[in-house]
């Protein structure tokens, strides 16, 4: 007989497990179904383990440059296996944390794949498709996430061409790596492997790295990565990957030119697609398109009344904090709480390579396309006392304001620790703060956060540290 719940969440990533906790807090009898590991992609094979890898690379790079700080370090080396093990331990710890939270919140966890049998019942099946349980619920929240997208001509076979999961668990460090795609995942792995000594080639179809970011950010990262010694091929495509010796031969096309590059392995990092298949959506009439379930962006209701979808499976941006926020709003709405709808133009995006990248809102180009007359301010970290003392002077903060009403349209940063600075812009934009309030808000000295205020001051022509504003005398 089917077990009965008020709410059943399918998938336990940062969207699903948070939705389940909030549901339980609000008094719903809640179940969660997970076919692989609690915590989803984010905690197990996404955000968290990659940040652990990147931290190891940063530590290594700091030691490498210790001489710049007057510190002599002799005989250091990277233990690749140890770095991977640390990353796995961090991921496992976080996944166990979710297990604890499920128990603490009295959420029943079902191991297996959830498949709809009707709009108010699912079966939970094992790997052989044998039914373990049946669950009836008033409401279902689909939070099945996404998986790496594959290029039709470059299939991910796990040997010659690998995905991000394999790239974070390799047993041996490749000597040469070709990365297809210069989005966040591609450039993070590029930094990680390059720093540890792998020869990295990045192939990107668009004309700059991190193409969704403001053009100036992509240009700056390209410049820095080239200086670090990476081989950057923008405006290029990978036409073929063929086995050669113990590795691969990669055919790269740039304009009319084709070139062959040898490598140990290729990492395909060309985006993700939602997990909409094999869960009975067609059978019960849940509509989806191009790998994303269509939802109402305030309630997260799908085309079927009692079924909701959140996170990566409900479409872009494919980010953990977006999934979490949607999970909370979805459940609070179900509980009849007053809900503040999410502003999809105010979701920050962060990339944790070195230098880091963080942004929110319109790029300068998008703001102009939207018809705004813009005020732009830029403050380079080379003019920041803290960045100079810290030994990371590369990068800048760029802000974009609407000239007419002073709306903060966008904030774009590249530099050390900028992923910790972007929240100021997010909150300020949410509060509809103008640039003047940012300038009036006293920022602590010396901090990197001063650079945000300085960039705003530049936009309003009252900056004092760049020598760009003329004296009246
Ligand atoms: P997921 O985390 O994908 O979880 C979905 C879960 O559902 C999975 O555990 C899956 O096993 C389970 N599932 C699927 N189908 C079923 C079924 N039928 N029955 C039961 N269970 C099912 N985002 C950031 O914001 N910051 C980052 O730094 C970042 N780094 C990333 C690095 C990498 C390498 C990758 C791959 C992604 C990264 N992301 C990052 C993206 C982030 O991981 C996702 O946006 C986030 O995990 C989405 O959460 P979710 O809850 O929608 O789904």
mmCIF file with all atom_site columns, N, CA, C and O and ligand atoms in Angstrom, residues 10-16 33-37 40-42 45-47 50-51 112-114 143-146 164 168 185 189 279 310-312 318-321 323 352, ligand 1:
data_model
loop_
_atom_site.group_PDB
_atom_site.id
_atom_site.type_symbol
_atom_site.label_atom_id
_atom_site.label_alt_id
_atom_site.label_comp_id
_atom_site.label_asym_id
_atom_site.label_entity_id
_atom_site.label_seq_id
_atom_site.pdbx_PDB_ins_code
_atom_site.Cartn_x
_atom_site.Cartn_y
_atom_site.Cartn_z
_atom_site.occupancy
_atom_site.B_iso_or_equiv
_atom_site.pdbx_formal_charge
_atom_site.auth_seq_id
_atom_site.auth_comp_id
_atom_site.auth_asym_id
_atom_site.auth_atom_id
_atom_site.pdbx_PDB_model_num
ATOM   1   N N   . UNK A 1 10  ? 10.918 15.213 -5.037  1.00 0.00 ? 10  UNK A N   1
ATOM   2   C CA  . UNK A 1 10  ? 11.704 14.237 -5.809  1.00 0.00 ? 10  UNK A CA  1
ATOM   3   C C   . UNK A 1 10  ? 13.041 14.875 -6.163  1.00 0.00 ? 10  UNK A C   1
ATOM   4   O O   . UNK A 1 10  ? 13.109 15.812 -6.956  1.00 0.00 ? 10  UNK A O   1
ATOM   5   N N   . UNK A 1 11  ? 14.108 14.385 -5.541  1.00 0.00 ? 11  UNK A N   1
ATOM   6   C CA  . UNK A 1 11  ? 15.445 14.938 -5.749  1.00 0.00 ? 11  UNK A CA  1
ATOM   7   C C   . UNK A 1 11  ? 15.876 15.748 -4.540  1.00 0.00 ? 11  UNK A C   1
ATOM   8   O O   . UNK A 1 11  ? 15.098 16.578 -4.031  1.00 0.00 ? 11  UNK A O   1
ATOM   9   N N   . UNK A 1 12  ? 17.116 15.506 -4.072  1.00 0.00 ? 12  UNK A N   1
ATOM   10  C CA  . UNK A 1 12  ? 17.537 16.129 -2.797  1.00 0.00 ? 12  UNK A CA  1
ATOM   11  C C   . UNK A 1 12  ? 18.716 17.079 -2.955  1.00 0.00 ? 12  UNK A C   1
ATOM   12  O O   . UNK A 1 12  ? 19.573 17.166 -2.075  1.00 0.00 ? 12  UNK A O   1
ATOM   13  N N   . UNK A 1 13  ? 18.783 17.778 -4.087  1.00 0.00 ? 13  UNK A N   1
ATOM   14  C CA  . UNK A 1 13  ? 19.816 18.805 -4.251  1.00 0.00 ? 13  UNK A CA  1
ATOM   15  C C   . UNK A 1 13  ? 19.469 20.025 -3.400  1.00 0.00 ? 13  UNK A C   1
ATOM   16  O O   . UNK A 1 13  ? 18.543 19.976 -2.581  1.00 0.00 ? 13  UNK A O   1
ATOM   17  N N   . UNK A 1 14  ? 20.189 21.139 -3.599  1.00 0.00 ? 14  UNK A N   1
ATOM   18  C CA  . UNK A 1 14  ? 19.924 22.335 -2.788  1.00 0.00 ? 14  UNK A CA  1
ATOM   19  C C   . UNK A 1 14  ? 18.512 22.882 -2.986  1.00 0.00 ? 14  UNK A C   1
ATOM   20  O O   . UNK A 1 14  ? 18.006 23.611 -2.134  1.00 0.00 ? 14  UNK A O   1
ATOM   21  N N   . UNK A 1 15  ? 17.864 22.527 -4.095  1.00 0.00 ? 15  UNK A N   1
ATOM   22  C CA  . UNK A 1 15  ? 16.463 22.891 -4.265  1.00 0.00 ? 15  UNK A CA  1
ATOM   23  C C   . UNK A 1 15  ? 15.591 21.969 -3.437  1.00 0.00 ? 15  UNK A C   1
ATOM   24  O O   . UNK A 1 15  ? 14.819 22.404 -2.572  1.00 0.00 ? 15  UNK A O   1
ATOM   25  N N   . UNK A 1 16  ? 15.728 20.669 -3.662  1.00 0.00 ? 16  UNK A N   1
ATOM   26  C CA  . UNK A 1 16  ? 14.849 19.676 -3.053  1.00 0.00 ? 16  UNK A CA  1
ATOM   27  C C   . UNK A 1 16  ? 14.994 19.552 -1.549  1.00 0.00 ? 16  UNK A C   1
ATOM   28  O O   . UNK A 1 16  ? 13.993 19.572 -0.818  1.00 0.00 ? 16  UNK A O   1
ATOM   29  N N   . UNK A 1 33  ? 12.611 11.839 -2.025  1.00 0.00 ? 33  UNK A N   1
ATOM   30  C CA  . UNK A 1 33  ? 13.076 10.654 -2.758  1.00 0.00 ? 33  UNK A CA  1
ATOM   31  C C   . UNK A 1 33  ? 14.387 11.023 -3.440  1.00 0.00 ? 33  UNK A C   1
ATOM   32  O O   . UNK A 1 33  ? 14.467 12.057 -4.110  1.00 0.00 ? 33  UNK A O   1
ATOM   33  N N   . UNK A 1 34  ? 15.401 10.204 -3.255  1.00 0.00 ? 34  UNK A N   1
ATOM   34  C CA  . UNK A 1 34  ? 16.701 10.505 -3.872  1.00 0.00 ? 34  UNK A CA  1
ATOM   35  C C   . UNK A 1 34  ? 17.291 9.221  -4.452  1.00 0.00 ? 34  UNK A C   1
ATOM   36  O O   . UNK A 1 34  ? 17.398 8.222  -3.773  1.00 0.00 ? 34  UNK A O   1
ATOM   37  N N   . UNK A 1 35  ? 17.673 9.293  -5.717  1.00 0.00 ? 35  UNK A N   1
ATOM   38  C CA  . UNK A 1 35  ? 18.146 8.064  -6.367  1.00 0.00 ? 35  UNK A CA  1
ATOM   39  C C   . UNK A 1 35  ? 19.652 7.854  -6.234  1.00 0.00 ? 35  UNK A C   1
ATOM   40  O O   . UNK A 1 35  ? 20.149 6.773  -6.500  1.00 0.00 ? 35  UNK A O   1
ATOM   41  N N   . UNK A 1 36  ? 20.399 8.898  -5.820  1.00 0.00 ? 36  UNK A N   1
ATOM   42  C CA  . UNK A 1 36  ? 21.849 8.725  -5.788  1.00 0.00 ? 36  UNK A CA  1
ATOM   43  C C   . UNK A 1 36  ? 22.477 9.151  -4.474  1.00 0.00 ? 36  UNK A C   1
ATOM   44  O O   . UNK A 1 36  ? 22.853 8.337  -3.662  1.00 0.00 ? 36  UNK A O   1
ATOM   45  N N   . UNK A 1 37  ? 22.624 10.457 -4.258  1.00 0.00 ? 37  UNK A N   1
ATOM   46  C CA  . UNK A 1 37  ? 23.230 10.895 -3.002  1.00 0.00 ? 37  UNK A CA  1
ATOM   47  C C   . UNK A 1 37  ? 22.549 12.156 -2.477  1.00 0.00 ? 37  UNK A C   1
ATOM   48  O O   . UNK A 1 37  ? 22.308 13.095 -3.225  1.00 0.00 ? 37  UNK A O   1
ATOM   49  N N   . UNK A 1 40  ? 22.421 16.171 -3.679  1.00 0.00 ? 40  UNK A N   1
ATOM   50  C CA  . UNK A 1 40  ? 22.378 16.385 -5.126  1.00 0.00 ? 40  UNK A CA  1
ATOM   51  C C   . UNK A 1 40  ? 23.723 16.662 -5.761  1.00 0.00 ? 40  UNK A C   1
ATOM   52  O O   . UNK A 1 40  ? 24.780 16.333 -5.217  1.00 0.00 ? 40  UNK A O   1
ATOM   53  N N   . UNK A 1 41  ? 23.668 17.294 -6.925  1.00 0.00 ? 41  UNK A N   1
ATOM   54  C CA  . UNK A 1 41  ? 24.891 17.626 -7.675  1.00 0.00 ? 41  UNK A CA  1
ATOM   55  C C   . UNK A 1 41  ? 25.735 18.587 -6.846  1.00 0.00 ? 41  UNK A C   1
ATOM   56  O O   . UNK A 1 41  ? 26.940 18.394 -6.673  1.00 0.00 ? 41  UNK A O   1
ATOM   57  N N   . UNK A 1 42  ? 25.093 19.616 -6.316  1.00 0.00 ? 42  UNK A N   1
ATOM   58  C CA  . UNK A 1 42  ? 25.824 20.703 -5.653  1.00 0.00 ? 42  UNK A CA  1
ATOM   59  C C   . UNK A 1 42  ? 26.801 20.195 -4.598  1.00 0.00 ? 42  UNK A C   1
ATOM   60  O O   . UNK A 1 42  ? 27.999 20.468 -4.649  1.00 0.00 ? 42  UNK A O   1
ATOM   61  N N   . UNK A 1 45  ? 28.854 16.491 -6.402  1.00 0.00 ? 45  UNK A N   1
ATOM   62  C CA  . UNK A 1 45  ? 29.657 16.496 -7.635  1.00 0.00 ? 45  UNK A CA  1
ATOM   63  C C   . UNK A 1 45  ? 29.575 17.861 -8.339  1.00 0.00 ? 45  UNK A C   1
ATOM   64  O O   . UNK A 1 45  ? 29.695 17.934 -9.553  1.00 0.00 ? 45  UNK A O   1
ATOM   65  N N   . UNK A 1 46  ? 29.353 18.916 -7.562  1.00 0.00 ? 46  UNK A N   1
ATOM   66  C CA  . UNK A 1 46  ? 29.225 20.243 -8.176  1.00 0.00 ? 46  UNK A CA  1
ATOM   67  C C   . UNK A 1 46  ? 29.942 21.299 -7.374  1.00 0.00 ? 46  UNK A C   1
ATOM   68  O O   . UNK A 1 46  ? 31.165 21.244 -7.181  1.00 0.00 ? 46  UNK A O   1
ATOM   69  N N   . UNK A 1 47  ? 29.146 22.247 -6.851  1.00 0.00 ? 47  UNK A N   1
ATOM   70  C CA  . UNK A 1 47  ? 29.693 23.434 -6.176  1.00 0.00 ? 47  UNK A CA  1
ATOM   71  C C   . UNK A 1 47  ? 30.776 23.096 -5.140  1.00 0.00 ? 47  UNK A C   1
ATOM   72  O O   . UNK A 1 47  ? 31.881 23.655 -5.184  1.00 0.00 ? 47  UNK A O   1
ATOM   73  N N   . UNK A 1 50  ? 34.152 21.089 -6.080  1.00 0.00 ? 50  UNK A N   1
ATOM   74  C CA  . UNK A 1 50  ? 35.023 21.887 -6.951  1.00 0.00 ? 50  UNK A CA  1
ATOM   75  C C   . UNK A 1 50  ? 35.665 23.030 -6.167  1.00 0.00 ? 50  UNK A C   1
ATOM   76  O O   . UNK A 1 50  ? 36.815 23.389 -6.407  1.00 0.00 ? 50  UNK A O   1
ATOM   77  N N   . UNK A 1 51  ? 34.913 23.581 -5.207  1.00 0.00 ? 51  UNK A N   1
ATOM   78  C CA  . UNK A 1 51  ? 35.515 24.672 -4.410  1.00 0.00 ? 51  UNK A CA  1
ATOM   79  C C   . UNK A 1 51  ? 36.650 24.131 -3.546  1.00 0.00 ? 51  UNK A C   1
ATOM   80  O O   . UNK A 1 51  ? 37.636 24.827 -3.292  1.00 0.00 ? 51  UNK A O   1
ATOM   81  N N   . UNK A 1 112 ? 15.970 5.735  -4.032  1.00 0.00 ? 112 UNK A N   1
ATOM   82  C CA  . UNK A 1 112 ? 15.516 5.169  -5.300  1.00 0.00 ? 112 UNK A CA  1
ATOM   83  C C   . UNK A 1 112 ? 15.023 6.273  -6.212  1.00 0.00 ? 112 UNK A C   1
ATOM   84  O O   . UNK A 1 112 ? 15.030 7.450  -5.848  1.00 0.00 ? 112 UNK A O   1
ATOM   85  N N   . UNK A 1 113 ? 14.620 5.835  -7.407  1.00 0.00 ? 113 UNK A N   1
ATOM   86  C CA  . UNK A 1 113 ? 14.176 6.818  -8.403  1.00 0.00 ? 113 UNK A CA  1
ATOM   87  C C   . UNK A 1 113 ? 12.665 6.988  -8.324  1.00 0.00 ? 113 UNK A C   1
ATOM   88  O O   . UNK A 1 113 ? 11.931 5.992  -8.319  1.00 0.00 ? 113 UNK A O   1
ATOM   89  N N   . UNK A 1 114 ? 12.231 8.225  -8.270  1.00 0.00 ? 114 UNK A N   1
ATOM   90  C CA  . UNK A 1 114 ? 10.793 8.501  -8.235  1.00 0.00 ? 114 UNK A CA  1
ATOM   91  C C   . UNK A 1 114 ? 10.238 8.578  -9.644  1.00 0.00 ? 114 UNK A C   1
ATOM   92  O O   . UNK A 1 114 ? 10.787 9.279  -10.489 1.00 0.00 ? 114 UNK A O   1
ATOM   93  N N   . UNK A 1 143 ? 12.392 18.141 -8.214  1.00 0.00 ? 143 UNK A N   1
ATOM   94  C CA  . UNK A 1 143 ? 13.673 18.862 -8.051  1.00 0.00 ? 143 UNK A CA  1
ATOM   95  C C   . UNK A 1 143 ? 14.788 17.932 -8.512  1.00 0.00 ? 143 UNK A C   1
ATOM   96  O O   . UNK A 1 143 ? 15.763 17.692 -7.801  1.00 0.00 ? 143 UNK A O   1
ATOM   97  N N   . UNK A 1 144 ? 14.614 17.398 -9.729  1.00 0.00 ? 144 UNK A N   1
ATOM   98  C CA  . UNK A 1 144 ? 15.520 16.346 -10.207 1.00 0.00 ? 144 UNK A CA  1
ATOM   99  C C   . UNK A 1 144 ? 16.806 16.880 -10.836 1.00 0.00 ? 144 UNK A C   1
ATOM   100 O O   . UNK A 1 144 ? 17.646 16.108 -11.292 1.00 0.00 ? 144 UNK A O   1
ATOM   101 N N   . UNK A 1 145 ? 16.958 18.200 -10.880 1.00 0.00 ? 145 UNK A N   1
ATOM   102 C CA  . UNK A 1 145 ? 18.237 18.786 -11.284 1.00 0.00 ? 145 UNK A CA  1
ATOM   103 C C   . UNK A 1 145 ? 18.559 18.644 -12.761 1.00 0.00 ? 145 UNK A C   1
ATOM   104 O O   . UNK A 1 145 ? 17.672 18.516 -13.618 1.00 0.00 ? 145 UNK A O   1
ATOM   105 N N   . UNK A 1 146 ? 19.854 18.687 -13.042 1.00 0.00 ? 146 UNK A N   1
ATOM   106 C CA  . UNK A 1 146 ? 20.324 18.661 -14.432 1.00 0.00 ? 146 UNK A CA  1
ATOM   107 C C   . UNK A 1 146 ? 21.584 17.809 -14.524 1.00 0.00 ? 146 UNK A C   1
ATOM   108 O O   . UNK A 1 146 ? 22.190 17.452 -13.514 1.00 0.00 ? 146 UNK A O   1
ATOM   109 N N   . UNK A 1 164 ? 32.293 16.864 -15.934 1.00 0.00 ? 164 UNK A N   1
ATOM   110 C CA  . UNK A 1 164 ? 32.837 17.521 -14.735 1.00 0.00 ? 164 UNK A CA  1
ATOM   111 C C   . UNK A 1 164 ? 32.986 16.542 -13.571 1.00 0.00 ? 164 UNK A C   1
ATOM   112 O O   . UNK A 1 164 ? 33.930 16.641 -12.790 1.00 0.00 ? 164 UNK A O   1
ATOM   113 N N   . UNK A 1 168 ? 36.603 15.780 -11.601 1.00 0.00 ? 168 UNK A N   1
ATOM   114 C CA  . UNK A 1 168 ? 36.911 16.082 -10.190 1.00 0.00 ? 168 UNK A CA  1
ATOM   115 C C   . UNK A 1 168 ? 37.320 14.833 -9.419  1.00 0.00 ? 168 UNK A C   1
ATOM   116 O O   . UNK A 1 168 ? 37.602 14.903 -8.230  1.00 0.00 ? 168 UNK A O   1
ATOM   117 N N   . UNK A 1 185 ? 32.170 26.384 -15.228 1.00 0.00 ? 185 UNK A N   1
ATOM   118 C CA  . UNK A 1 185 ? 32.780 25.074 -14.933 1.00 0.00 ? 185 UNK A CA  1
ATOM   119 C C   . UNK A 1 185 ? 34.086 24.907 -15.712 1.00 0.00 ? 185 UNK A C   1
ATOM   120 O O   . UNK A 1 185 ? 35.098 24.465 -15.167 1.00 0.00 ? 185 UNK A O   1
ATOM   121 N N   . UNK A 1 189 ? 37.855 24.528 -13.828 1.00 0.00 ? 189 UNK A N   1
ATOM   122 C CA  . UNK A 1 189 ? 38.754 23.373 -14.001 1.00 0.00 ? 189 UNK A CA  1
ATOM   123 C C   . UNK A 1 189 ? 40.061 23.792 -14.675 1.00 0.00 ? 189 UNK A C   1
ATOM   124 O O   . UNK A 1 189 ? 41.115 23.235 -14.398 1.00 0.00 ? 189 UNK A O   1
ATOM   125 N N   . UNK A 1 279 ? 10.722 9.930  -15.841 1.00 0.00 ? 279 UNK A N   1
ATOM   126 C CA  . UNK A 1 279 ? 10.051 10.080 -14.541 1.00 0.00 ? 279 UNK A CA  1
ATOM   127 C C   . UNK A 1 279 ? 8.535  10.203 -14.698 1.00 0.00 ? 279 UNK A C   1
ATOM   128 O O   . UNK A 1 279 ? 7.848  10.604 -13.770 1.00 0.00 ? 279 UNK A O   1
ATOM   129 N N   . UNK A 1 310 ? 11.175 22.950 -9.292  1.00 0.00 ? 310 UNK A N   1
ATOM   130 C CA  . UNK A 1 310 ? 12.122 24.001 -8.855  1.00 0.00 ? 310 UNK A CA  1
ATOM   131 C C   . UNK A 1 310 ? 13.547 23.613 -9.252  1.00 0.00 ? 310 UNK A C   1
ATOM   132 O O   . UNK A 1 310 ? 13.828 22.449 -9.556  1.00 0.00 ? 310 UNK A O   1
ATOM   133 N N   . UNK A 1 311 ? 14.429 24.595 -9.221  1.00 0.00 ? 311 UNK A N   1
ATOM   134 C CA  . UNK A 1 311 ? 15.858 24.328 -9.425  1.00 0.00 ? 311 UNK A CA  1
ATOM   135 C C   . UNK A 1 311 ? 16.222 24.120 -10.881 1.00 0.00 ? 311 UNK A C   1
ATOM   136 O O   . UNK A 1 311 ? 15.519 24.576 -11.793 1.00 0.00 ? 311 UNK A O   1
ATOM   137 N N   . UNK A 1 312 ? 17.311 23.423 -11.093 1.00 0.00 ? 312 UNK A N   1
ATOM   138 C CA  . UNK A 1 312 ? 17.851 23.256 -12.449 1.00 0.00 ? 312 UNK A CA  1
ATOM   139 C C   . UNK A 1 312 ? 16.836 22.677 -13.430 1.00 0.00 ? 312 UNK A C   1
ATOM   140 O O   . UNK A 1 312 ? 16.842 23.021 -14.608 1.00 0.00 ? 312 UNK A O   1
ATOM   141 N N   . UNK A 1 318 ? 21.213 28.006 -13.945 1.00 0.00 ? 318 UNK A N   1
ATOM   142 C CA  . UNK A 1 318 ? 21.452 26.727 -13.271 1.00 0.00 ? 318 UNK A CA  1
ATOM   143 C C   . UNK A 1 318 ? 22.404 26.956 -12.107 1.00 0.00 ? 318 UNK A C   1
ATOM   144 O O   . UNK A 1 318 ? 23.609 26.685 -12.199 1.00 0.00 ? 318 UNK A O   1
ATOM   145 N N   . UNK A 1 319 ? 21.854 27.450 -11.027 1.00 0.00 ? 319 UNK A N   1
ATOM   146 C CA  . UNK A 1 319 ? 22.678 27.817 -9.867  1.00 0.00 ? 319 UNK A CA  1
ATOM   147 C C   . UNK A 1 319 ? 22.027 27.295 -8.591  1.00 0.00 ? 319 UNK A C   1
ATOM   148 O O   . UNK A 1 319 ? 20.797 27.306 -8.455  1.00 0.00 ? 319 UNK A O   1
ATOM   149 N N   . UNK A 1 320 ? 22.868 26.900 -7.656  1.00 0.00 ? 320 UNK A N   1
ATOM   150 C CA  . UNK A 1 320 ? 22.369 26.300 -6.423  1.00 0.00 ? 320 UNK A CA  1
ATOM   151 C C   . UNK A 1 320 ? 21.488 27.268 -5.636  1.00 0.00 ? 320 UNK A C   1
ATOM   152 O O   . UNK A 1 320 ? 20.426 26.877 -5.125  1.00 0.00 ? 320 UNK A O   1
ATOM   153 N N   . UNK A 1 321 ? 21.921 28.528 -5.516  1.00 0.00 ? 321 UNK A N   1
ATOM   154 C CA  . UNK A 1 321 ? 21.150 29.474 -4.698  1.00 0.00 ? 321 UNK A CA  1
ATOM   155 C C   . UNK A 1 321 ? 19.804 29.799 -5.328  1.00 0.00 ? 321 UNK A C   1
ATOM   156 O O   . UNK A 1 321 ? 18.849 30.119 -4.634  1.00 0.00 ? 321 UNK A O   1
ATOM   157 N N   . UNK A 1 323 ? 18.093 27.522 -7.019  1.00 0.00 ? 323 UNK A N   1
ATOM   158 C CA  . UNK A 1 323 ? 17.303 26.322 -6.707  1.00 0.00 ? 323 UNK A CA  1
ATOM   159 C C   . UNK A 1 323 ? 16.765 26.407 -5.278  1.00 0.00 ? 323 UNK A C   1
ATOM   160 O O   . UNK A 1 323 ? 15.581 26.164 -5.019  1.00 0.00 ? 323 UNK A O   1
ATOM   161 N N   . UNK A 1 352 ? 34.653 30.609 -9.438  1.00 0.00 ? 352 UNK A N   1
ATOM   162 C CA  . UNK A 1 352 ? 35.633 30.581 -8.343  1.00 0.00 ? 352 UNK A CA  1
ATOM   163 C C   . UNK A 1 352 ? 37.050 30.259 -8.802  1.00 0.00 ? 352 UNK A C   1
ATOM   164 O O   . UNK A 1 352 ? 37.836 29.704 -8.050  1.00 0.00 ? 352 UNK A O   1
HETATM 165 P P1  . LIG B 2 .   ? 20.621 18.880 -8.176  1.00 0.00 ? 1   LIG B P1  1
HETATM 166 O O1  . LIG B 2 .   ? 21.614 19.401 -7.246  1.00 0.00 ? 1   LIG B O1  1
HETATM 167 O O2  . LIG B 2 .   ? 21.056 18.470 -9.541  1.00 0.00 ? 1   LIG B O2  1
HETATM 168 O O3  . LIG B 2 .   ? 19.943 17.642 -7.463  1.00 0.00 ? 1   LIG B O3  1
HETATM 169 C C1  . LIG B 2 .   ? 19.010 16.847 -8.112  1.00 0.00 ? 1   LIG B C1  1
HETATM 170 C C2  . LIG B 2 .   ? 18.958 15.524 -7.398  1.00 0.00 ? 1   LIG B C2  1
HETATM 171 O O4  . LIG B 2 .   ? 17.836 14.787 -7.886  1.00 0.00 ? 1   LIG B O4  1
HETATM 172 C C3  . LIG B 2 .   ? 20.175 14.640 -7.655  1.00 0.00 ? 1   LIG B C3  1
HETATM 173 O O5  . LIG B 2 .   ? 20.707 14.210 -6.421  1.00 0.00 ? 1   LIG B O5  1
HETATM 174 C C4  . LIG B 2 .   ? 19.639 13.463 -8.451  1.00 0.00 ? 1   LIG B C4  1
HETATM 175 O O6  . LIG B 2 .   ? 20.289 12.237 -8.121  1.00 0.00 ? 1   LIG B O6  1
HETATM 176 C C5  . LIG B 2 .   ? 18.186 13.420 -7.984  1.00 0.00 ? 1   LIG B C5  1
HETATM 177 N N1  . LIG B 2 .   ? 17.261 12.811 -8.936  1.00 0.00 ? 1   LIG B N1  1
HETATM 178 C C6  . LIG B 2 .   ? 17.164 13.031 -10.266 1.00 0.00 ? 1   LIG B C6  1
HETATM 179 N N2  . LIG B 2 .   ? 16.123 12.337 -10.774 1.00 0.00 ? 1   LIG B N2  1
HETATM 180 C C7  . LIG B 2 .   ? 15.543 11.676 -9.731  1.00 0.00 ? 1   LIG B C7  1
HETATM 181 C C8  . LIG B 2 .   ? 14.424 10.817 -9.609  1.00 0.00 ? 1   LIG B C8  1
HETATM 182 N N3  . LIG B 2 .   ? 13.669 10.516 -10.652 1.00 0.00 ? 1   LIG B N3  1
HETATM 183 N N4  . LIG B 2 .   ? 14.144 10.300 -8.390  1.00 0.00 ? 1   LIG B N4  1
HETATM 184 C C9  . LIG B 2 .   ? 14.896 10.626 -7.305  1.00 0.00 ? 1   LIG B C9  1
HETATM 185 N N5  . LIG B 2 .   ? 15.959 11.430 -7.369  1.00 0.00 ? 1   LIG B N5  1
HETATM 186 C C10 . LIG B 2 .   ? 16.272 11.967 -8.572  1.00 0.00 ? 1   LIG B C10 1
HETATM 187 N N6  . LIG B 2 .   ? 26.096 26.338 -8.725  1.00 0.00 ? 1   LIG B N6  1
HETATM 188 C C11 . LIG B 2 .   ? 26.369 27.389 -7.946  1.00 0.00 ? 1   LIG B C11 1
HETATM 189 O O7  . LIG B 2 .   ? 25.462 28.126 -7.572  1.00 0.00 ? 1   LIG B O7  1
HETATM 190 N N7  . LIG B 2 .   ? 27.664 27.650 -7.539  1.00 0.00 ? 1   LIG B N7  1
HETATM 191 C C12 . LIG B 2 .   ? 28.698 26.874 -7.925  1.00 0.00 ? 1   LIG B C12 1
HETATM 192 O O8  . LIG B 2 .   ? 29.836 27.120 -7.541  1.00 0.00 ? 1   LIG B O8  1
HETATM 193 C C13 . LIG B 2 .   ? 28.432 25.754 -8.751  1.00 0.00 ? 1   LIG B C13 1
HETATM 194 N N8  . LIG B 2 .   ? 29.432 24.941 -9.151  1.00 0.00 ? 1   LIG B N8  1
HETATM 195 C C14 . LIG B 2 .   ? 29.140 23.852 -9.915  1.00 0.00 ? 1   LIG B C14 1
HETATM 196 C C15 . LIG B 2 .   ? 30.175 23.029 -10.330 1.00 0.00 ? 1   LIG B C15 1
HETATM 197 C C16 . LIG B 2 .   ? 29.916 21.918 -11.108 1.00 0.00 ? 1   LIG B C16 1
HETATM 198 C C17 . LIG B 2 .   ? 31.035 21.046 -11.543 1.00 0.00 ? 1   LIG B C17 1
HETATM 199 C C18 . LIG B 2 .   ? 28.570 21.623 -11.474 1.00 0.00 ? 1   LIG B C18 1
HETATM 200 C C19 . LIG B 2 .   ? 28.258 20.409 -12.298 1.00 0.00 ? 1   LIG B C19 1
HETATM 201 C C20 . LIG B 2 .   ? 27.535 22.435 -11.091 1.00 0.00 ? 1   LIG B C20 1
HETATM 202 C C21 . LIG B 2 .   ? 27.815 23.565 -10.309 1.00 0.00 ? 1   LIG B C21 1
HETATM 203 N N9  . LIG B 2 .   ? 26.797 24.434 -9.900  1.00 0.00 ? 1   LIG B N9  1
HETATM 204 C C22 . LIG B 2 .   ? 27.089 25.510 -9.140  1.00 0.00 ? 1   LIG B C22 1
HETATM 205 C C23 . LIG B 2 .   ? 25.387 24.187 -10.266 1.00 0.00 ? 1   LIG B C23 1
HETATM 206 C C24 . LIG B 2 .   ? 24.636 23.558 -9.091  1.00 0.00 ? 1   LIG B C24 1
HETATM 207 O O9  . LIG B 2 .   ? 25.265 22.365 -8.724  1.00 0.00 ? 1   LIG B O9  1
HETATM 208 C C25 . LIG B 2 .   ? 23.194 23.320 -9.475  1.00 0.00 ? 1   LIG B C25 1
HETATM 209 O O10 . LIG B 2 .   ? 22.620 24.525 -9.915  1.00 0.00 ? 1   LIG B O10 1
HETATM 210 C C26 . LIG B 2 .   ? 22.392 22.798 -8.301  1.00 0.00 ? 1   LIG B C26 1
HETATM 211 O O11 . LIG B 2 .   ? 22.924 21.592 -7.822  1.00 0.00 ? 1   LIG B O11 1
HETATM 212 C C27 . LIG B 2 .   ? 20.930 22.589 -8.707  1.00 0.00 ? 1   LIG B C27 1
HETATM 213 O O12 . LIG B 2 .   ? 20.236 22.108 -7.616  1.00 0.00 ? 1   LIG B O12 1
HETATM 214 P P2  . LIG B 2 .   ? 18.927 21.230 -7.810  1.00 0.00 ? 1   LIG B P2  1
HETATM 215 O O13 . LIG B 2 .   ? 18.378 21.015 -6.441  1.00 0.00 ? 1   LIG B O13 1
HETATM 216 O O14 . LIG B 2 .   ? 18.052 21.817 -8.831  1.00 0.00 ? 1   LIG B O14 1
HETATM 217 O O15 . LIG B 2 .   ? 19.399 19.835 -8.421  1.00 0.00 ? 1   LIG B O15 1
#
